[in-house]
mmCIF file of C-alpha atoms in Angstrom:
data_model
loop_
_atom_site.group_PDB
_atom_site.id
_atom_site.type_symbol
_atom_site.label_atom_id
_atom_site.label_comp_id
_atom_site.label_asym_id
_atom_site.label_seq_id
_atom_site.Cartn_x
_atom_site.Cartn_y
_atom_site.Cartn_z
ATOM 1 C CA UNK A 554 0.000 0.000 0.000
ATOM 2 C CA UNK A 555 1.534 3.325 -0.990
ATOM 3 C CA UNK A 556 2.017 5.878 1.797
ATOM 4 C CA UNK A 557 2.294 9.511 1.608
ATOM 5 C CA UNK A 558 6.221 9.760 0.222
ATOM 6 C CA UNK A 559 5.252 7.854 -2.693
ATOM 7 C CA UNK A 560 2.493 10.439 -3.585
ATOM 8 C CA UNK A 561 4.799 13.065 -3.050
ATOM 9 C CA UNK A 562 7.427 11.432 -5.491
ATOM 10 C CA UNK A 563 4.926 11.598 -7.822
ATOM 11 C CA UNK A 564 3.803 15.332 -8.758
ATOM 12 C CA UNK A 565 1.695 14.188 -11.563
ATOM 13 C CA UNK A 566 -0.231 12.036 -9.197
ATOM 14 C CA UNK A 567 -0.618 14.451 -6.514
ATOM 15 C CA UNK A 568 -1.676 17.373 -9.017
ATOM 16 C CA UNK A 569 -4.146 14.728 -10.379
ATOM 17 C CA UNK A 570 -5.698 14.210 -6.657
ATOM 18 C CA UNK A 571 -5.539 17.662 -6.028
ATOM 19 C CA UNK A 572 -7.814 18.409 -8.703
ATOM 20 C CA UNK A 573 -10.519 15.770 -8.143
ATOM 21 C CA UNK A 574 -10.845 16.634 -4.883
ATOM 22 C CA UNK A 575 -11.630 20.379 -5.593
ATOM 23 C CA UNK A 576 -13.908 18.948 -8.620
ATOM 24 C CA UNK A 577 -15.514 16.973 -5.749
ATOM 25 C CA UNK A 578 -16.021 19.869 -3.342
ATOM 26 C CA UNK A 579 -17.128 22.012 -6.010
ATOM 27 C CA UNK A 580 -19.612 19.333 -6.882
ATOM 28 C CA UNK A 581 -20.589 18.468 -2.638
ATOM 29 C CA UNK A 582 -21.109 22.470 -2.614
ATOM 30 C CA UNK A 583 -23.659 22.748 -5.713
ATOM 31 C CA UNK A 584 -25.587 19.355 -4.441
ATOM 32 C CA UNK A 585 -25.922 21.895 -1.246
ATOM 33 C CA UNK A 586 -26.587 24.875 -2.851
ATOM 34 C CA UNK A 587 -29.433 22.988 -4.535
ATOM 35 C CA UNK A 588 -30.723 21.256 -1.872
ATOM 36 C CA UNK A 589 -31.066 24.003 0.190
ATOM 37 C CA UNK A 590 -32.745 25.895 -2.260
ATOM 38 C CA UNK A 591 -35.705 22.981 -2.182
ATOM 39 C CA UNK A 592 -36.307 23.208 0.888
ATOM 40 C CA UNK A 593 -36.561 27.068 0.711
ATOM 41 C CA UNK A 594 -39.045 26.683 -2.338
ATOM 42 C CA UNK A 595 -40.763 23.860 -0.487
ATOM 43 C CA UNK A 596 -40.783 26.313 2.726
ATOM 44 C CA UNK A 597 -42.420 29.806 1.079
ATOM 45 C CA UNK A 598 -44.668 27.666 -1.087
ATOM 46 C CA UNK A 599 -46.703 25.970 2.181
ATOM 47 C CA UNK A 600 -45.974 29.259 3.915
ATOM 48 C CA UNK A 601 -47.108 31.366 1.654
ATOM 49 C CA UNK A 602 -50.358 28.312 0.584
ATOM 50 C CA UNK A 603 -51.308 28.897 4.269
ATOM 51 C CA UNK A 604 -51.470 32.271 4.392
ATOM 52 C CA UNK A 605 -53.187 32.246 1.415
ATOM 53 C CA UNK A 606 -55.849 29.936 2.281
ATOM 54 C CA UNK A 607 -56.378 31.711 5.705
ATOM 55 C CA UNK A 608 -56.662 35.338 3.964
ATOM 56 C CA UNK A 609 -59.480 33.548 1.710
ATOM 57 C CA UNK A 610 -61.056 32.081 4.116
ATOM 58 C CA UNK A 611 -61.674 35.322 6.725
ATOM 59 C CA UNK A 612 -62.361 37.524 3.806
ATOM 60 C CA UNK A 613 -64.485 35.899 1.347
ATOM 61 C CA UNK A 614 -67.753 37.382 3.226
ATOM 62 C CA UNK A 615 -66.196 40.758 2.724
ATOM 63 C CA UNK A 616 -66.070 40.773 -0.963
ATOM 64 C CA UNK A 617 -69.917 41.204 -0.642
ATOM 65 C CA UNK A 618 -69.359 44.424 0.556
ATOM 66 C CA UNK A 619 -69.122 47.644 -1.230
ATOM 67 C CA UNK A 620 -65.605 48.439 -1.598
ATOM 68 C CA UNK A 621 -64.136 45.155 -0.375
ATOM 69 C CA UNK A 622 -61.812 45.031 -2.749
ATOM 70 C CA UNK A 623 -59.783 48.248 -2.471
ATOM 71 C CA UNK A 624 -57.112 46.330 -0.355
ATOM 72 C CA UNK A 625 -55.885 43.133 -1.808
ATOM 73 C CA UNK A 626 -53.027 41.990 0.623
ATOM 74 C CA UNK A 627 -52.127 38.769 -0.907
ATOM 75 C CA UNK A 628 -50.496 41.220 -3.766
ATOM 76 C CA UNK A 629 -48.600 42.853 -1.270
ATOM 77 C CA UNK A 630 -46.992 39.203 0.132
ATOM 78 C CA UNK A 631 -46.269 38.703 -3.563
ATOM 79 C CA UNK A 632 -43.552 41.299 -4.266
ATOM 80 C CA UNK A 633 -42.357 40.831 -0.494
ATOM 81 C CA UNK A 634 -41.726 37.493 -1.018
ATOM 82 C CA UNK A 635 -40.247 37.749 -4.545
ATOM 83 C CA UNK A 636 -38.400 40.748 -3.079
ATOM 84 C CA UNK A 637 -36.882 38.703 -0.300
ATOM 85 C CA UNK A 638 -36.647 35.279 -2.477
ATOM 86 C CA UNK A 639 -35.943 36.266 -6.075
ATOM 87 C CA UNK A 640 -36.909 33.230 -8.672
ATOM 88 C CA UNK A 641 -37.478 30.793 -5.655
ATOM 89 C CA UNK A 642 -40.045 33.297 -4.184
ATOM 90 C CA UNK A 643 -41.908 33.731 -7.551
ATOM 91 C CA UNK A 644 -41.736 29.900 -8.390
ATOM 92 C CA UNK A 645 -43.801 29.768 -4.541
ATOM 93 C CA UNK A 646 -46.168 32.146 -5.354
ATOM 94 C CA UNK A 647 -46.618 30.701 -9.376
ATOM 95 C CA UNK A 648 -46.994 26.627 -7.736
ATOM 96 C CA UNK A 649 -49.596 27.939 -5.238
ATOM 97 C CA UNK A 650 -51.601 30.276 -7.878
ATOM 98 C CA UNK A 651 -51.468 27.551 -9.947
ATOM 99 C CA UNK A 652 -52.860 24.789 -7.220
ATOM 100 C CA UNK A 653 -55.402 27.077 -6.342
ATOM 101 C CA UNK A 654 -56.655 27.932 -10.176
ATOM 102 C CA UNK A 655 -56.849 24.382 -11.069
ATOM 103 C CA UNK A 656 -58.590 23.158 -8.369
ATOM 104 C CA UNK A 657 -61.027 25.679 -6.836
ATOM 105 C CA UNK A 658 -61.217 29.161 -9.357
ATOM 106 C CA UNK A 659 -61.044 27.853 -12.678
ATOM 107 C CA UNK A 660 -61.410 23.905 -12.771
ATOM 108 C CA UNK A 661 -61.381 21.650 -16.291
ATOM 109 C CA UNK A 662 -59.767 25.439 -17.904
ATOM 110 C CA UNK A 663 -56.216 24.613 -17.739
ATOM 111 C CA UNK A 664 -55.223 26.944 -20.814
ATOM 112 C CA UNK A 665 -56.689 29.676 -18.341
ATOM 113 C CA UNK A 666 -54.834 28.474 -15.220
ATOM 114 C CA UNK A 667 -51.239 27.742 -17.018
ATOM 115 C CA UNK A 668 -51.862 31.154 -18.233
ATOM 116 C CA UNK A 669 -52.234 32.959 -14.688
ATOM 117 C CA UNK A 670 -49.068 30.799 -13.189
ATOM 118 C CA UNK A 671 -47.115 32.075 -15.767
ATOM 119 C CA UNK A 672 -48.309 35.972 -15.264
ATOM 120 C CA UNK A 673 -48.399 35.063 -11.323
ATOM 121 C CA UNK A 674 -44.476 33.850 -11.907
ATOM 122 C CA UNK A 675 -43.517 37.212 -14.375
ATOM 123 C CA UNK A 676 -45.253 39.919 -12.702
ATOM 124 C CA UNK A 677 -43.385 40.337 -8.787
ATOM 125 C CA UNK A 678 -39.853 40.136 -11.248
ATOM 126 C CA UNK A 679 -40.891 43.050 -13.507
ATOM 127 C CA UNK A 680 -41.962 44.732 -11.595
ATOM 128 C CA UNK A 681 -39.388 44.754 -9.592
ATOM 129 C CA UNK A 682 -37.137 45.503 -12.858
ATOM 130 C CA UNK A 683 -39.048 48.156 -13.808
ATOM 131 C CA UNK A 684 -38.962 49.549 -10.224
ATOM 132 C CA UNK A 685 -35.445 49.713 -10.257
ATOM 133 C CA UNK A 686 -34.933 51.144 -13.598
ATOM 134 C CA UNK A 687 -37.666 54.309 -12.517
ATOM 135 C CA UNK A 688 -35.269 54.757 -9.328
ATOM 136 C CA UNK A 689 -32.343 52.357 -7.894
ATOM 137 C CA UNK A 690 -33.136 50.544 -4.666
ATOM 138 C CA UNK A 691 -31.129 47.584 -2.620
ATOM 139 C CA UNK A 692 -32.969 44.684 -1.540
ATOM 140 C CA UNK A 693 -33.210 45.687 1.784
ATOM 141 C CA UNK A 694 -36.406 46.702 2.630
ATOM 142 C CA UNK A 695 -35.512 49.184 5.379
ATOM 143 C CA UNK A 696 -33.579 51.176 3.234
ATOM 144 C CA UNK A 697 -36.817 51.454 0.660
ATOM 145 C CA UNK A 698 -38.307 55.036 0.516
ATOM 146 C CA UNK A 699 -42.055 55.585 0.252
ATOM 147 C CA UNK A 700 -40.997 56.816 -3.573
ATOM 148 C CA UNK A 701 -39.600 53.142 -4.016
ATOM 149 C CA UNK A 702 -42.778 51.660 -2.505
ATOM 150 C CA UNK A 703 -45.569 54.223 -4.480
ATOM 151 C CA UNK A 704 -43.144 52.848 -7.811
ATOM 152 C CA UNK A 705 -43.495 49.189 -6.876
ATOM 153 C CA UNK A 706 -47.047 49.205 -6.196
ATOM 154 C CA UNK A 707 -48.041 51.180 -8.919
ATOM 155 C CA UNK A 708 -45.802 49.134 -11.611
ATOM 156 C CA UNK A 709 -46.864 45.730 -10.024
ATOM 157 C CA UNK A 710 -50.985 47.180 -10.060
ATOM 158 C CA UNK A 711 -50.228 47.837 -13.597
ATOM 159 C CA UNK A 712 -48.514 44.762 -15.067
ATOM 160 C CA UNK A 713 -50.370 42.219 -12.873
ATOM 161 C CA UNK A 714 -54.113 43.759 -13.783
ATOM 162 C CA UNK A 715 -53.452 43.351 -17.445
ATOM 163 C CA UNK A 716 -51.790 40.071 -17.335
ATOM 164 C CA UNK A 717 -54.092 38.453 -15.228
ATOM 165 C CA UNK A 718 -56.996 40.535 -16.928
ATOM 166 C CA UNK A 719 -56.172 39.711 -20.714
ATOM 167 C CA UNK A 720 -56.294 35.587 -20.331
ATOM 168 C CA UNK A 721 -59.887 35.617 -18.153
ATOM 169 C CA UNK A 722 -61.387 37.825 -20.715
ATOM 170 C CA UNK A 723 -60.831 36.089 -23.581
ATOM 171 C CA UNK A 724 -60.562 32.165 -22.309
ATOM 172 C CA UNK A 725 -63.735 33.141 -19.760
ATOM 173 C CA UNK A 726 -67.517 34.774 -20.440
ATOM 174 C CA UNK A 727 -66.189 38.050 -18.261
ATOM 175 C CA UNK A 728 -67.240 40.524 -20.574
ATOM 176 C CA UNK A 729 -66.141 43.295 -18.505
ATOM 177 C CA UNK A 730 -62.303 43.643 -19.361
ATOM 178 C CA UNK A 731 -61.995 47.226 -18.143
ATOM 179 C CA UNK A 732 -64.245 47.218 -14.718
ATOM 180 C CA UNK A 733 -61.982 44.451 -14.472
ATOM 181 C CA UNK A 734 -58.759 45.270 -14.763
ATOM 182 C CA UNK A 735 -59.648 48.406 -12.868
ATOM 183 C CA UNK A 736 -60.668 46.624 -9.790
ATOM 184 C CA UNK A 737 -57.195 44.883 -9.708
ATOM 185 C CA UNK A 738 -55.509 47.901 -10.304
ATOM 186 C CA UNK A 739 -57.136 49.428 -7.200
ATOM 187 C CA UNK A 740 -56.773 46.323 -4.454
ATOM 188 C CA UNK A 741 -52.940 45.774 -5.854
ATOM 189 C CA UNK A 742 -51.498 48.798 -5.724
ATOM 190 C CA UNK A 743 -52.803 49.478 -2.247
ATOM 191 C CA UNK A 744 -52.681 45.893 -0.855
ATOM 192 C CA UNK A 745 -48.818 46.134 -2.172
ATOM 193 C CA UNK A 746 -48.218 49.315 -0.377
ATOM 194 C CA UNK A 747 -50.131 49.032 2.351
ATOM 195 C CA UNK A 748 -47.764 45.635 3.033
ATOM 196 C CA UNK A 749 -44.341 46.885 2.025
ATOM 197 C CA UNK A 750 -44.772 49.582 4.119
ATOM 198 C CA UNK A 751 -46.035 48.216 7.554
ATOM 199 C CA UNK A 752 -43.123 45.718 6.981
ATOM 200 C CA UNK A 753 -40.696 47.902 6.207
ATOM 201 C CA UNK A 754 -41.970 50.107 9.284
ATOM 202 C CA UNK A 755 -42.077 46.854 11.698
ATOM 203 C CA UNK A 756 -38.058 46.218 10.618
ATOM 204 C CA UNK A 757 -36.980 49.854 11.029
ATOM 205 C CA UNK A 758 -38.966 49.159 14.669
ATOM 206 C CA UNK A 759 -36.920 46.227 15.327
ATOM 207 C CA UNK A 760 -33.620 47.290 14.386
ATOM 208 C CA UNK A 761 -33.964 50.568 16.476
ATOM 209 C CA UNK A 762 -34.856 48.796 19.388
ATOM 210 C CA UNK A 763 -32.054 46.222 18.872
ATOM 211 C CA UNK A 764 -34.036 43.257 17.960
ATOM 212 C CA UNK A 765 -32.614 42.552 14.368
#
């Protein structure tokens, strides 16, 4: 059995060694990398499900009500979680919008649902984009102003009305493409800054008093 001095007499051998075992931890590190991005995806999608399904659930008497839907939150968790998240965050938010198209909103209309996961998916990270591009920001939310947040909610009310908006009206019987889209416009871009900005207020909170 060779020992150590025989390597060493050997540079070929020991260069060859050396460089398998940095393929190998380069490889150990990805397998990692990805599996700890699963489990993040895995984690935002049933947190994110649950939170859904709750906000449903106490406020589906309320859209009865005149003006109900001025505040949509779950638009607000959106770009905070894609904001927080990136692609992992929007792939959450896509899986559940797509869950919840295909077996309670629209069931048997899967054109209609694969349509809406893939506007559910694009609209957090253009908005974002186009954000940005209006006015620079970091990804840390304390250090967004309320110009950063009126930009974000108003880009994501726009984009996500008329993507969401454009599929229902021609793939449903809504005849009403305007009301509509006008309606989402309205509980987006307040749900979105009415949620960026309590959060962003609740951090600033924490961090002053030494929490964070």
């Amino acid at each position: 059995m060779r020992d150590a001095s025989s390597f060493a007499s050997h540079p070929k051998q020991c260069h060859i060694l050396t460089e398998l075992e940095k393929q190998y931890s380069v490889q150990l590190n990805e397998a990692m990398e990805d599996v700890s991005k699963i489990r993040l995806l895995v984690f935002i999608t049933i947190g994110y499900g649950i939170f859904f399904v709750v906000n449903n659930f106490l406020t589906q008497n309320l859209y009865l009500l005149p003006g109900a839907h001025i505040v949509h939150l779950p638009s607000g968790a959106k770009l905070f979680i894609v904001l927080v998240a990136g692609i992992i965050g929007a792939t959450a938010i896509s899986i559940v919008g797509v869950a919840y198209g295909a077996f309670v909103m629209f069931k048997d209309n899967y054109l209609l649902v694969g349509c809406l996961g893939v506007a559910t998916f694009i609209t957090p990270i253009l908005s974002i984009k186009v954000a940005r591009n209006i006015q620079a920001f970091e990804d840390d939310l304390n250090g967004l102003t309320s110009l950063n947040l009126l930009h974000l909610s108003v880009a994501y009310a726009v984009i996500n009305s008329i993507l969401h908006q454009i599929p229902i009206y021609f793939l449903t019987q809504q005849p009403d493409f305007i009301n509509g889209t006008l309606v989402m416009f309205t509980g987006d871009i307040t749900g979105v800054f009415l949620l960026l900005y309590i959060t962003r207020t609740v951090l600033k909170v924490l961090r002053a008093t030494g929490k964070m």
